[in-house]
Amino acid sequence: MTHILVTGGAGFIGSAVTAALLAANHDVSVLDSAHPAAHHEPPEVPDGVALLHRADLRDRAAVQGALRGVDAVVHQAALVGLGAGPRDLPEYVGCNDLGTAVLLAAMAEAGVRRLVLASSMVVYGEGAYRCERHGPVRPAPRDPAGLAAGRFEPPCPACGAALSPALVDEDSPMDPRSVYAATKVAQEHLCALWARECGAAVAALRYHNVYGPGMPRDTPYSGVAAIFRSSLEQGRAPQVYEDGAQLRDFVHVTDVAAANLAALTVGDGFHPYNIASGRPTTVGEMAAALADAFGGPSPEVTGRFRLGDVRHVLASPERAAAELGFRAAVPPATGLREFACAPLRG
């Protein structure tokens, strides 16, 4: 048995991770700020949590106190979502990057040398693509005029031809295309530096599209699954952006929790992993599956777009399988059907 501190342990993913750690007979403490972006109501934590620290991660004294007697940290705390633009930079960088820097400094002082970081597939920007003529290519940033005209698929930057999406692996270059994505890249760099300088172990789990019971409802910081689910609960049709053909990998929160447990065993150094189902689904298919299972209005494909979105991100889950022994157990078809009627967080 070890003592684990879970930052953000009262949030959607954090509470699932906390419950899984308790079920595996770990002692668990939680540090959570109850940020209003994630919590409309006072958060609850699972029974059995040893200590609950209600504090901001940027409060160095509070973090130092929370680390007493701790063997490892599972760092879930973050402000998530695309962010609306440059005006969001101070809050995102403060919560995500400064908060992580304070945590790492306090861990170094406390002698805690094991960290699991909640990262994200957004670090890749656009996923991997292949041109029939030029092979693997990286698309240019999305063109607002082209998106407005309904040209959603990225063209080959060399010849303009249509591209085929391919699997993105952990060695793919980082190319953040939103405020949130930029902070996740910075978190990974800070943790890699900390691991080298402290002789520590870091597993950076690049979550793909996480969904499941307990997602927060009615907030722009929710994932698309929760936004669609909230619409159905209110009798409204899910509003699908672009043409609905965007490919994503939807991974159930219980699988994400299992991946966090497995990641506690990595050796020294910095180790990134895709955490995904390995079963890609279009956003339109996901919305239709939720609507069908819920018995609500059919999705409406709007053609609207957000410039910070990307077109396709398909994950290779092979490194996590080989090195962590982790493979997702919940097929999206099963998980989304159950999620359609699952409770959301207020």
Short mmCIF file of N, CA and C in Angstrom, two decimals, residues 160-328:
data_model
loop_
_atom_site.label_atom_id
_atom_site.label_comp_id
_atom_site.label_asym_id
_atom_site.label_seq_id
_atom_site.Cartn_x
_atom_site.Cartn_y
_atom_site.Cartn_z
N GLY A 160 -1.98 20.31 -52.21
CA GLY A 160 -3.39 20.66 -52.07
C GLY A 160 -4.34 19.50 -52.21
N ALA A 161 -3.83 18.29 -52.38
CA ALA A 161 -4.70 17.12 -52.54
C ALA A 161 -5.32 16.72 -51.20
N ALA A 162 -6.37 15.91 -51.28
CA ALA A 162 -7.02 15.41 -50.07
C ALA A 162 -6.08 14.49 -49.32
N LEU A 163 -6.20 14.49 -48.00
CA LEU A 163 -5.35 13.69 -47.13
C LEU A 163 -6.16 12.57 -46.48
N SER A 164 -5.47 11.50 -46.08
CA SER A 164 -6.09 10.42 -45.33
C SER A 164 -5.59 10.49 -43.89
N PRO A 165 -6.50 10.48 -42.89
CA PRO A 165 -6.04 10.49 -41.50
C PRO A 165 -5.34 9.18 -41.15
N ALA A 166 -4.31 9.29 -40.29
CA ALA A 166 -3.53 8.14 -39.86
C ALA A 166 -3.43 8.16 -38.34
N LEU A 167 -2.87 7.09 -37.77
CA LEU A 167 -2.74 7.01 -36.31
C LEU A 167 -1.60 7.91 -35.84
N VAL A 168 -1.86 8.64 -34.76
CA VAL A 168 -0.84 9.48 -34.16
C VAL A 168 -0.24 8.71 -32.99
N ASP A 169 1.10 8.64 -32.95
CA ASP A 169 1.76 7.97 -31.83
C ASP A 169 2.49 9.00 -30.98
N GLU A 170 3.09 8.54 -29.89
CA GLU A 170 3.66 9.46 -28.91
C GLU A 170 4.90 10.18 -29.40
N ASP A 171 5.50 9.73 -30.50
CA ASP A 171 6.66 10.41 -31.06
C ASP A 171 6.27 11.49 -32.07
N SER A 172 4.97 11.66 -32.31
CA SER A 172 4.52 12.71 -33.23
C SER A 172 4.85 14.08 -32.65
N PRO A 173 5.12 15.05 -33.51
CA PRO A 173 5.48 16.39 -33.01
C PRO A 173 4.30 17.05 -32.31
N MET A 174 4.63 17.89 -31.34
CA MET A 174 3.61 18.69 -30.66
C MET A 174 3.31 19.93 -31.50
N ASP A 175 2.03 20.28 -31.57
CA ASP A 175 1.62 21.42 -32.39
C ASP A 175 0.34 22.00 -31.80
N PRO A 176 0.42 22.63 -30.61
CA PRO A 176 -0.79 23.09 -29.92
C PRO A 176 -1.53 24.17 -30.72
N ARG A 177 -2.87 24.06 -30.75
CA ARG A 177 -3.67 24.98 -31.56
C ARG A 177 -4.78 25.64 -30.75
N SER A 178 -4.64 25.66 -29.42
CA SER A 178 -5.56 26.38 -28.55
C SER A 178 -4.80 26.77 -27.29
N VAL A 179 -5.40 27.66 -26.51
CA VAL A 179 -4.80 28.07 -25.25
C VAL A 179 -4.59 26.86 -24.35
N TYR A 180 -5.61 26.04 -24.21
CA TYR A 180 -5.52 24.85 -23.37
C TYR A 180 -4.40 23.93 -23.85
N ALA A 181 -4.33 23.71 -25.16
CA ALA A 181 -3.30 22.83 -25.70
C ALA A 181 -1.90 23.35 -25.39
N ALA A 182 -1.71 24.66 -25.50
CA ALA A 182 -0.40 25.24 -25.21
C ALA A 182 -0.01 25.01 -23.75
N THR A 183 -0.98 25.09 -22.84
CA THR A 183 -0.65 24.86 -21.43
C THR A 183 -0.32 23.39 -21.17
N LYS A 184 -0.95 22.48 -21.89
CA LYS A 184 -0.64 21.06 -21.71
C LYS A 184 0.76 20.74 -22.22
N VAL A 185 1.16 21.34 -23.33
CA VAL A 185 2.54 21.16 -23.82
C VAL A 185 3.53 21.68 -22.78
N ALA A 186 3.24 22.85 -22.21
CA ALA A 186 4.13 23.41 -21.19
C ALA A 186 4.20 22.51 -19.97
N GLN A 187 3.07 21.95 -19.54
CA GLN A 187 3.07 21.01 -18.41
C GLN A 187 4.01 19.84 -18.69
N GLU A 188 3.91 19.27 -19.87
CA GLU A 188 4.77 18.13 -20.20
C GLU A 188 6.25 18.52 -20.15
N HIS A 189 6.58 19.69 -20.71
CA HIS A 189 7.98 20.12 -20.70
C HIS A 189 8.48 20.34 -19.27
N LEU A 190 7.67 20.96 -18.44
CA LEU A 190 8.07 21.17 -17.04
C LEU A 190 8.30 19.84 -16.33
N CYS A 191 7.41 18.89 -16.56
CA CYS A 191 7.54 17.59 -15.90
C CYS A 191 8.75 16.81 -16.40
N ALA A 192 9.03 16.90 -17.71
CA ALA A 192 10.21 16.22 -18.25
C ALA A 192 11.49 16.80 -17.65
N LEU A 193 11.54 18.12 -17.53
CA LEU A 193 12.70 18.78 -16.92
C LEU A 193 12.85 18.34 -15.46
N TRP A 194 11.74 18.32 -14.72
CA TRP A 194 11.75 17.91 -13.31
C TRP A 194 12.23 16.47 -13.17
N ALA A 195 11.76 15.59 -14.06
CA ALA A 195 12.18 14.18 -13.98
C ALA A 195 13.67 14.04 -14.18
N ARG A 196 14.24 14.78 -15.14
CA ARG A 196 15.68 14.71 -15.38
C ARG A 196 16.47 15.23 -14.19
N GLU A 197 16.06 16.38 -13.68
CA GLU A 197 16.85 17.03 -12.63
C GLU A 197 16.72 16.33 -11.28
N CYS A 198 15.60 15.67 -11.05
CA CYS A 198 15.37 15.04 -9.74
C CYS A 198 15.54 13.53 -9.77
N GLY A 199 15.87 12.97 -10.94
CA GLY A 199 15.94 11.52 -11.04
C GLY A 199 14.61 10.86 -10.73
N ALA A 200 13.53 11.45 -11.25
CA ALA A 200 12.17 11.04 -10.90
C ALA A 200 11.50 10.32 -12.06
N ALA A 201 10.31 9.78 -11.77
CA ALA A 201 9.52 9.05 -12.76
C ALA A 201 8.25 9.82 -13.06
N VAL A 202 8.00 10.07 -14.35
CA VAL A 202 6.78 10.75 -14.79
C VAL A 202 6.14 9.95 -15.91
N ALA A 203 4.86 9.66 -15.76
CA ALA A 203 4.04 9.12 -16.85
C ALA A 203 3.06 10.22 -17.26
N ALA A 204 3.17 10.70 -18.49
CA ALA A 204 2.26 11.72 -19.01
C ALA A 204 1.19 11.01 -19.84
N LEU A 205 -0.02 10.98 -19.32
CA LEU A 205 -1.11 10.26 -19.98
C LEU A 205 -1.87 11.22 -20.89
N ARG A 206 -1.73 11.02 -22.18
CA ARG A 206 -2.38 11.90 -23.16
C ARG A 206 -3.78 11.36 -23.42
N TYR A 207 -4.71 11.83 -22.59
CA TYR A 207 -6.10 11.39 -22.71
C TYR A 207 -6.67 11.81 -24.04
N HIS A 208 -7.41 10.90 -24.65
CA HIS A 208 -8.19 11.30 -25.81
C HIS A 208 -9.57 11.73 -25.29
N ASN A 209 -10.64 11.59 -25.97
CA ASN A 209 -11.90 12.21 -25.55
C ASN A 209 -12.56 11.38 -24.45
N VAL A 210 -12.40 11.83 -23.21
CA VAL A 210 -12.90 11.08 -22.05
C VAL A 210 -14.38 11.39 -21.84
N TYR A 211 -15.16 10.35 -21.54
CA TYR A 211 -16.58 10.53 -21.26
C TYR A 211 -16.98 9.53 -20.19
N GLY A 212 -18.16 9.74 -19.63
CA GLY A 212 -18.68 8.78 -18.66
C GLY A 212 -19.51 9.45 -17.59
N PRO A 213 -20.07 8.66 -16.68
CA PRO A 213 -20.91 9.22 -15.61
C PRO A 213 -20.16 10.26 -14.79
N GLY A 214 -20.88 11.30 -14.40
CA GLY A 214 -20.29 12.34 -13.57
C GLY A 214 -19.67 13.48 -14.33
N MET A 215 -19.79 13.49 -15.67
CA MET A 215 -19.29 14.65 -16.41
C MET A 215 -20.09 15.88 -16.02
N PRO A 216 -19.45 17.06 -15.94
CA PRO A 216 -20.21 18.27 -15.60
C PRO A 216 -21.14 18.67 -16.72
N ARG A 217 -22.34 19.12 -16.38
CA ARG A 217 -23.31 19.52 -17.38
C ARG A 217 -23.28 21.04 -17.57
N ASP A 218 -23.76 21.47 -18.74
CA ASP A 218 -24.05 22.89 -19.01
C ASP A 218 -22.86 23.80 -18.73
N THR A 219 -21.70 23.44 -19.22
CA THR A 219 -20.54 24.31 -19.08
C THR A 219 -19.70 24.22 -20.34
N PRO A 220 -19.13 25.35 -20.81
CA PRO A 220 -18.28 25.31 -22.01
C PRO A 220 -17.00 24.53 -21.79
N TYR A 221 -16.70 24.19 -20.53
CA TYR A 221 -15.49 23.43 -20.23
C TYR A 221 -15.72 21.93 -20.31
N SER A 222 -16.97 21.51 -20.54
CA SER A 222 -17.28 20.09 -20.66
C SER A 222 -16.77 19.55 -21.99
N GLY A 223 -16.59 18.23 -22.05
CA GLY A 223 -16.31 17.60 -23.32
C GLY A 223 -17.57 17.57 -24.17
N VAL A 224 -17.37 17.27 -25.46
CA VAL A 224 -18.50 17.32 -26.39
C VAL A 224 -19.56 16.29 -26.03
N ALA A 225 -19.15 15.15 -25.47
CA ALA A 225 -20.15 14.14 -25.09
C ALA A 225 -21.11 14.69 -24.04
N ALA A 226 -20.58 15.42 -23.05
CA ALA A 226 -21.44 15.98 -22.01
C ALA A 226 -22.31 17.11 -22.55
N ILE A 227 -21.79 17.88 -23.49
CA ILE A 227 -22.58 18.96 -24.09
C ILE A 227 -23.77 18.36 -24.86
N PHE A 228 -23.53 17.32 -25.62
CA PHE A 228 -24.62 16.66 -26.35
C PHE A 228 -25.61 16.04 -25.36
N ARG A 229 -25.08 15.41 -24.34
CA ARG A 229 -25.93 14.75 -23.35
C ARG A 229 -26.82 15.77 -22.62
N SER A 230 -26.26 16.94 -22.29
CA SER A 230 -27.04 17.99 -21.64
C SER A 230 -28.15 18.49 -22.54
N SER A 231 -27.85 18.63 -23.84
CA SER A 231 -28.88 19.07 -24.79
C SER A 231 -30.04 18.09 -24.82
N LEU A 232 -29.74 16.80 -24.89
CA LEU A 232 -30.79 15.79 -24.93
C LEU A 232 -31.63 15.82 -23.66
N GLU A 233 -30.99 16.01 -22.52
CA GLU A 233 -31.71 16.06 -21.24
C GLU A 233 -32.70 17.22 -21.21
N GLN A 234 -32.37 18.30 -21.95
CA GLN A 234 -33.23 19.47 -21.99
C GLN A 234 -34.19 19.44 -23.18
N GLY A 235 -34.25 18.31 -23.89
CA GLY A 235 -35.17 18.17 -25.00
C GLY A 235 -34.72 18.85 -26.28
N ARG A 236 -33.42 19.22 -26.35
CA ARG A 236 -32.88 19.90 -27.53
C ARG A 236 -32.01 18.95 -28.34
N ALA A 237 -31.98 19.16 -29.63
CA ALA A 237 -31.14 18.35 -30.51
C ALA A 237 -29.68 18.69 -30.30
N PRO A 238 -28.79 17.71 -30.20
CA PRO A 238 -27.35 18.01 -30.15
C PRO A 238 -26.91 18.78 -31.38
N GLN A 239 -26.12 19.82 -31.17
CA GLN A 239 -25.64 20.66 -32.26
C GLN A 239 -24.24 20.20 -32.66
N VAL A 240 -24.14 19.58 -33.83
CA VAL A 240 -22.88 19.01 -34.30
C VAL A 240 -22.19 20.02 -35.19
N TYR A 241 -20.96 20.36 -34.85
CA TYR A 241 -20.20 21.34 -35.63
C TYR A 241 -19.63 20.70 -36.90
N GLU A 242 -19.23 21.57 -37.80
CA GLU A 242 -18.70 21.19 -39.11
C GLU A 242 -19.71 20.25 -39.79
N ASP A 243 -19.25 19.14 -40.36
CA ASP A 243 -20.17 18.21 -41.02
C ASP A 243 -20.37 16.93 -40.22
N GLY A 244 -19.81 16.89 -39.02
CA GLY A 244 -19.96 15.72 -38.17
C GLY A 244 -19.01 14.58 -38.48
N ALA A 245 -18.14 14.75 -39.48
CA ALA A 245 -17.26 13.66 -39.89
C ALA A 245 -15.90 13.70 -39.18
N GLN A 246 -15.73 14.61 -38.21
CA GLN A 246 -14.48 14.68 -37.47
C GLN A 246 -14.26 13.37 -36.71
N LEU A 247 -13.11 12.78 -36.85
CA LEU A 247 -12.79 11.53 -36.18
C LEU A 247 -12.12 11.79 -34.84
N ARG A 248 -12.62 11.10 -33.81
CA ARG A 248 -12.05 11.19 -32.46
C ARG A 248 -12.01 9.79 -31.86
N ASP A 249 -11.29 9.67 -30.75
CA ASP A 249 -11.26 8.43 -30.00
C ASP A 249 -11.89 8.70 -28.64
N PHE A 250 -13.06 8.12 -28.39
CA PHE A 250 -13.77 8.32 -27.12
C PHE A 250 -13.42 7.18 -26.17
N VAL A 251 -12.88 7.56 -25.00
CA VAL A 251 -12.40 6.58 -24.03
C VAL A 251 -13.15 6.78 -22.72
N HIS A 252 -13.62 5.67 -22.14
CA HIS A 252 -14.46 5.74 -20.94
C HIS A 252 -13.63 6.10 -19.72
N VAL A 253 -14.25 6.83 -18.80
CA VAL A 253 -13.52 7.32 -17.62
C VAL A 253 -13.02 6.18 -16.75
N THR A 254 -13.70 5.04 -16.72
CA THR A 254 -13.19 3.92 -15.92
C THR A 254 -11.90 3.35 -16.52
N ASP A 255 -11.79 3.40 -17.84
CA ASP A 255 -10.54 2.99 -18.48
C ASP A 255 -9.43 3.98 -18.17
N VAL A 256 -9.74 5.26 -18.17
CA VAL A 256 -8.75 6.28 -17.84
C VAL A 256 -8.25 6.07 -16.41
N ALA A 257 -9.16 5.77 -15.49
CA ALA A 257 -8.75 5.51 -14.11
C ALA A 257 -7.82 4.30 -14.03
N ALA A 258 -8.13 3.26 -14.78
CA ALA A 258 -7.28 2.07 -14.79
C ALA A 258 -5.90 2.39 -15.35
N ALA A 259 -5.84 3.26 -16.36
CA ALA A 259 -4.55 3.66 -16.92
C ALA A 259 -3.71 4.39 -15.89
N ASN A 260 -4.34 5.22 -15.06
CA ASN A 260 -3.60 5.93 -14.02
C ASN A 260 -2.98 4.96 -13.02
N LEU A 261 -3.71 3.94 -12.63
CA LEU A 261 -3.15 2.94 -11.72
C LEU A 261 -1.94 2.25 -12.36
N ALA A 262 -2.09 1.86 -13.61
CA ALA A 262 -0.99 1.18 -14.30
C ALA A 262 0.24 2.08 -14.42
N ALA A 263 0.02 3.39 -14.59
CA ALA A 263 1.12 4.32 -14.81
C ALA A 263 1.96 4.57 -13.56
N LEU A 264 1.47 4.17 -12.41
CA LEU A 264 2.25 4.35 -11.18
C LEU A 264 3.48 3.47 -11.13
N THR A 265 3.62 2.56 -12.08
CA THR A 265 4.73 1.61 -12.05
C THR A 265 5.87 1.98 -13.01
N VAL A 266 5.78 3.08 -13.74
CA VAL A 266 6.80 3.38 -14.75
C VAL A 266 8.15 3.65 -14.08
N GLY A 267 9.22 3.39 -14.83
CA GLY A 267 10.56 3.64 -14.33
C GLY A 267 10.93 5.11 -14.41
N ASP A 268 12.14 5.43 -13.95
CA ASP A 268 12.59 6.82 -13.95
C ASP A 268 12.61 7.39 -15.35
N GLY A 269 12.44 8.70 -15.42
CA GLY A 269 12.41 9.41 -16.69
C GLY A 269 11.00 9.85 -17.04
N PHE A 270 10.86 10.44 -18.22
CA PHE A 270 9.59 10.98 -18.70
C PHE A 270 9.03 10.06 -19.76
N HIS A 271 7.79 9.59 -19.57
CA HIS A 271 7.19 8.60 -20.46
C HIS A 271 5.78 9.04 -20.88
N PRO A 272 5.59 9.45 -22.15
CA PRO A 272 4.24 9.82 -22.61
C PRO A 272 3.49 8.63 -23.17
N TYR A 273 2.17 8.62 -22.94
CA TYR A 273 1.33 7.52 -23.43
C TYR A 273 0.00 8.06 -23.93
N ASN A 274 -0.43 7.58 -25.10
CA ASN A 274 -1.81 7.79 -25.53
C ASN A 274 -2.73 6.91 -24.68
N ILE A 275 -3.79 7.50 -24.16
CA ILE A 275 -4.81 6.75 -23.43
C ILE A 275 -6.09 6.88 -24.24
N ALA A 276 -6.43 5.79 -24.93
CA ALA A 276 -7.50 5.83 -25.93
C ALA A 276 -8.13 4.45 -26.04
N SER A 277 -9.30 4.42 -26.67
CA SER A 277 -9.99 3.14 -26.84
C SER A 277 -9.41 2.33 -27.99
N GLY A 278 -8.78 3.02 -28.95
CA GLY A 278 -8.32 2.35 -30.15
C GLY A 278 -9.43 2.08 -31.16
N ARG A 279 -10.61 2.67 -30.92
CA ARG A 279 -11.77 2.47 -31.80
C ARG A 279 -12.31 3.84 -32.20
N PRO A 280 -11.79 4.45 -33.27
CA PRO A 280 -12.21 5.81 -33.64
C PRO A 280 -13.68 5.88 -34.03
N THR A 281 -14.28 7.03 -33.73
CA THR A 281 -15.70 7.29 -33.98
C THR A 281 -15.83 8.72 -34.46
N THR A 282 -16.72 8.99 -35.41
CA THR A 282 -16.94 10.38 -35.78
C THR A 282 -17.80 11.07 -34.74
N VAL A 283 -17.67 12.38 -34.67
CA VAL A 283 -18.49 13.15 -33.73
C VAL A 283 -19.96 12.99 -34.07
N GLY A 284 -20.29 12.94 -35.36
CA GLY A 284 -21.68 12.75 -35.76
C GLY A 284 -22.23 11.40 -35.33
N GLU A 285 -21.40 10.35 -35.47
CA GLU A 285 -21.83 9.02 -35.03
C GLU A 285 -22.05 8.99 -33.52
N MET A 286 -21.16 9.65 -32.78
CA MET A 286 -21.29 9.69 -31.33
C MET A 286 -22.58 10.40 -30.93
N ALA A 287 -22.87 11.54 -31.56
CA ALA A 287 -24.10 12.27 -31.25
C ALA A 287 -25.33 11.44 -31.58
N ALA A 288 -25.31 10.73 -32.70
CA ALA A 288 -26.45 9.90 -33.09
C ALA A 288 -26.64 8.74 -32.12
N ALA A 289 -25.54 8.15 -31.67
CA ALA A 289 -25.63 7.04 -30.71
C ALA A 289 -26.25 7.51 -29.40
N LEU A 290 -25.84 8.68 -28.91
CA LEU A 290 -26.41 9.22 -27.68
C LEU A 290 -27.90 9.52 -27.85
N ALA A 291 -28.25 10.17 -28.96
CA ALA A 291 -29.65 10.53 -29.20
C ALA A 291 -30.53 9.29 -29.30
N ASP A 292 -30.03 8.26 -29.98
CA ASP A 292 -30.81 7.04 -30.14
C ASP A 292 -31.02 6.35 -28.79
N ALA A 293 -29.94 6.25 -27.98
CA ALA A 293 -30.06 5.57 -26.69
C ALA A 293 -30.91 6.37 -25.70
N PHE A 294 -30.83 7.70 -25.79
CA PHE A 294 -31.59 8.55 -24.88
C PHE A 294 -33.06 8.64 -25.28
N GLY A 295 -33.31 8.47 -26.59
CA GLY A 295 -34.67 8.63 -27.10
C GLY A 295 -35.02 10.08 -27.31
N GLY A 296 -34.01 10.89 -27.64
CA GLY A 296 -34.23 12.32 -27.81
C GLY A 296 -34.16 12.74 -29.26
N PRO A 297 -34.16 14.05 -29.51
CA PRO A 297 -34.12 14.56 -30.88
C PRO A 297 -32.84 14.15 -31.60
N SER A 298 -32.96 13.93 -32.90
CA SER A 298 -31.79 13.59 -33.70
C SER A 298 -30.84 14.77 -33.77
N PRO A 299 -29.55 14.53 -33.88
CA PRO A 299 -28.57 15.63 -33.96
C PRO A 299 -28.80 16.51 -35.18
N GLU A 300 -28.43 17.77 -35.03
CA GLU A 300 -28.47 18.72 -36.15
C GLU A 300 -27.04 19.08 -36.53
N VAL A 301 -26.69 18.85 -37.78
CA VAL A 301 -25.36 19.20 -38.28
C VAL A 301 -25.41 20.65 -38.72
N THR A 302 -24.62 21.50 -38.06
CA THR A 302 -24.77 22.95 -38.19
C THR A 302 -23.83 23.61 -39.19
N GLY A 303 -22.69 22.98 -39.47
CA GLY A 303 -21.69 23.64 -40.31
C GLY A 303 -20.88 24.69 -39.58
N ARG A 304 -21.26 24.99 -38.32
CA ARG A 304 -20.46 25.95 -37.56
C ARG A 304 -19.11 25.34 -37.19
N PHE A 305 -18.16 26.18 -36.81
CA PHE A 305 -16.83 25.67 -36.49
C PHE A 305 -16.19 26.56 -35.43
N ARG A 306 -15.18 26.00 -34.78
CA ARG A 306 -14.32 26.76 -33.87
C ARG A 306 -12.90 26.65 -34.38
N LEU A 307 -12.22 27.77 -34.50
CA LEU A 307 -10.91 27.77 -35.13
C LEU A 307 -9.91 26.93 -34.34
N GLY A 308 -10.07 26.83 -33.01
CA GLY A 308 -9.16 26.05 -32.20
C GLY A 308 -9.37 24.56 -32.28
N ASP A 309 -10.47 24.11 -32.92
CA ASP A 309 -10.71 22.68 -33.09
C ASP A 309 -9.75 22.11 -34.13
N VAL A 310 -9.58 20.80 -34.11
CA VAL A 310 -8.83 20.11 -35.15
C VAL A 310 -9.76 19.13 -35.85
N ARG A 311 -9.35 18.66 -37.01
CA ARG A 311 -10.26 17.85 -37.82
C ARG A 311 -10.28 16.38 -37.38
N HIS A 312 -9.14 15.73 -37.40
CA HIS A 312 -9.10 14.31 -37.05
C HIS A 312 -7.94 14.05 -36.09
N VAL A 313 -8.19 13.26 -35.05
CA VAL A 313 -7.11 12.77 -34.19
C VAL A 313 -7.41 11.31 -33.87
N LEU A 314 -6.62 10.41 -34.45
CA LEU A 314 -6.77 8.98 -34.22
C LEU A 314 -5.54 8.49 -33.47
N ALA A 315 -5.74 7.79 -32.38
CA ALA A 315 -4.64 7.43 -31.50
C ALA A 315 -4.13 6.02 -31.76
N SER A 316 -2.82 5.86 -31.65
CA SER A 316 -2.24 4.53 -31.52
C SER A 316 -2.12 4.21 -30.03
N PRO A 317 -2.79 3.17 -29.55
CA PRO A 317 -2.71 2.81 -28.13
C PRO A 317 -1.62 1.79 -27.82
N GLU A 318 -0.73 1.52 -28.78
CA GLU A 318 0.17 0.38 -28.65
C GLU A 318 1.25 0.57 -27.59
N ARG A 319 1.77 1.79 -27.40
CA ARG A 319 2.81 1.96 -26.39
C ARG A 319 2.26 1.70 -24.99
N ALA A 320 1.07 2.21 -24.71
CA ALA A 320 0.46 1.97 -23.40
C ALA A 320 0.21 0.48 -23.18
N ALA A 321 -0.16 -0.23 -24.23
CA ALA A 321 -0.37 -1.68 -24.11
C ALA A 321 0.94 -2.40 -23.82
N ALA A 322 2.00 -2.01 -24.54
CA ALA A 322 3.27 -2.71 -24.41
C ALA A 322 3.98 -2.40 -23.10
N GLU A 323 3.93 -1.13 -22.67
CA GLU A 323 4.74 -0.72 -21.51
C GLU A 323 3.95 -0.67 -20.21
N LEU A 324 2.66 -0.41 -20.28
CA LEU A 324 1.84 -0.33 -19.07
C LEU A 324 0.93 -1.55 -18.91
N GLY A 325 0.81 -2.34 -19.96
CA GLY A 325 -0.17 -3.43 -19.93
C GLY A 325 -1.60 -2.92 -19.94
N PHE A 326 -1.81 -1.71 -20.48
CA PHE A 326 -3.14 -1.10 -20.47
C PHE A 326 -3.79 -1.18 -21.84
N ARG A 327 -4.98 -1.73 -21.89
CA ARG A 327 -5.86 -1.60 -23.04
C ARG A 327 -7.25 -1.27 -22.53
N ALA A 328 -7.92 -0.35 -23.22
CA ALA A 328 -9.27 0.04 -22.81
C ALA A 328 -10.20 -1.17 -22.88
#
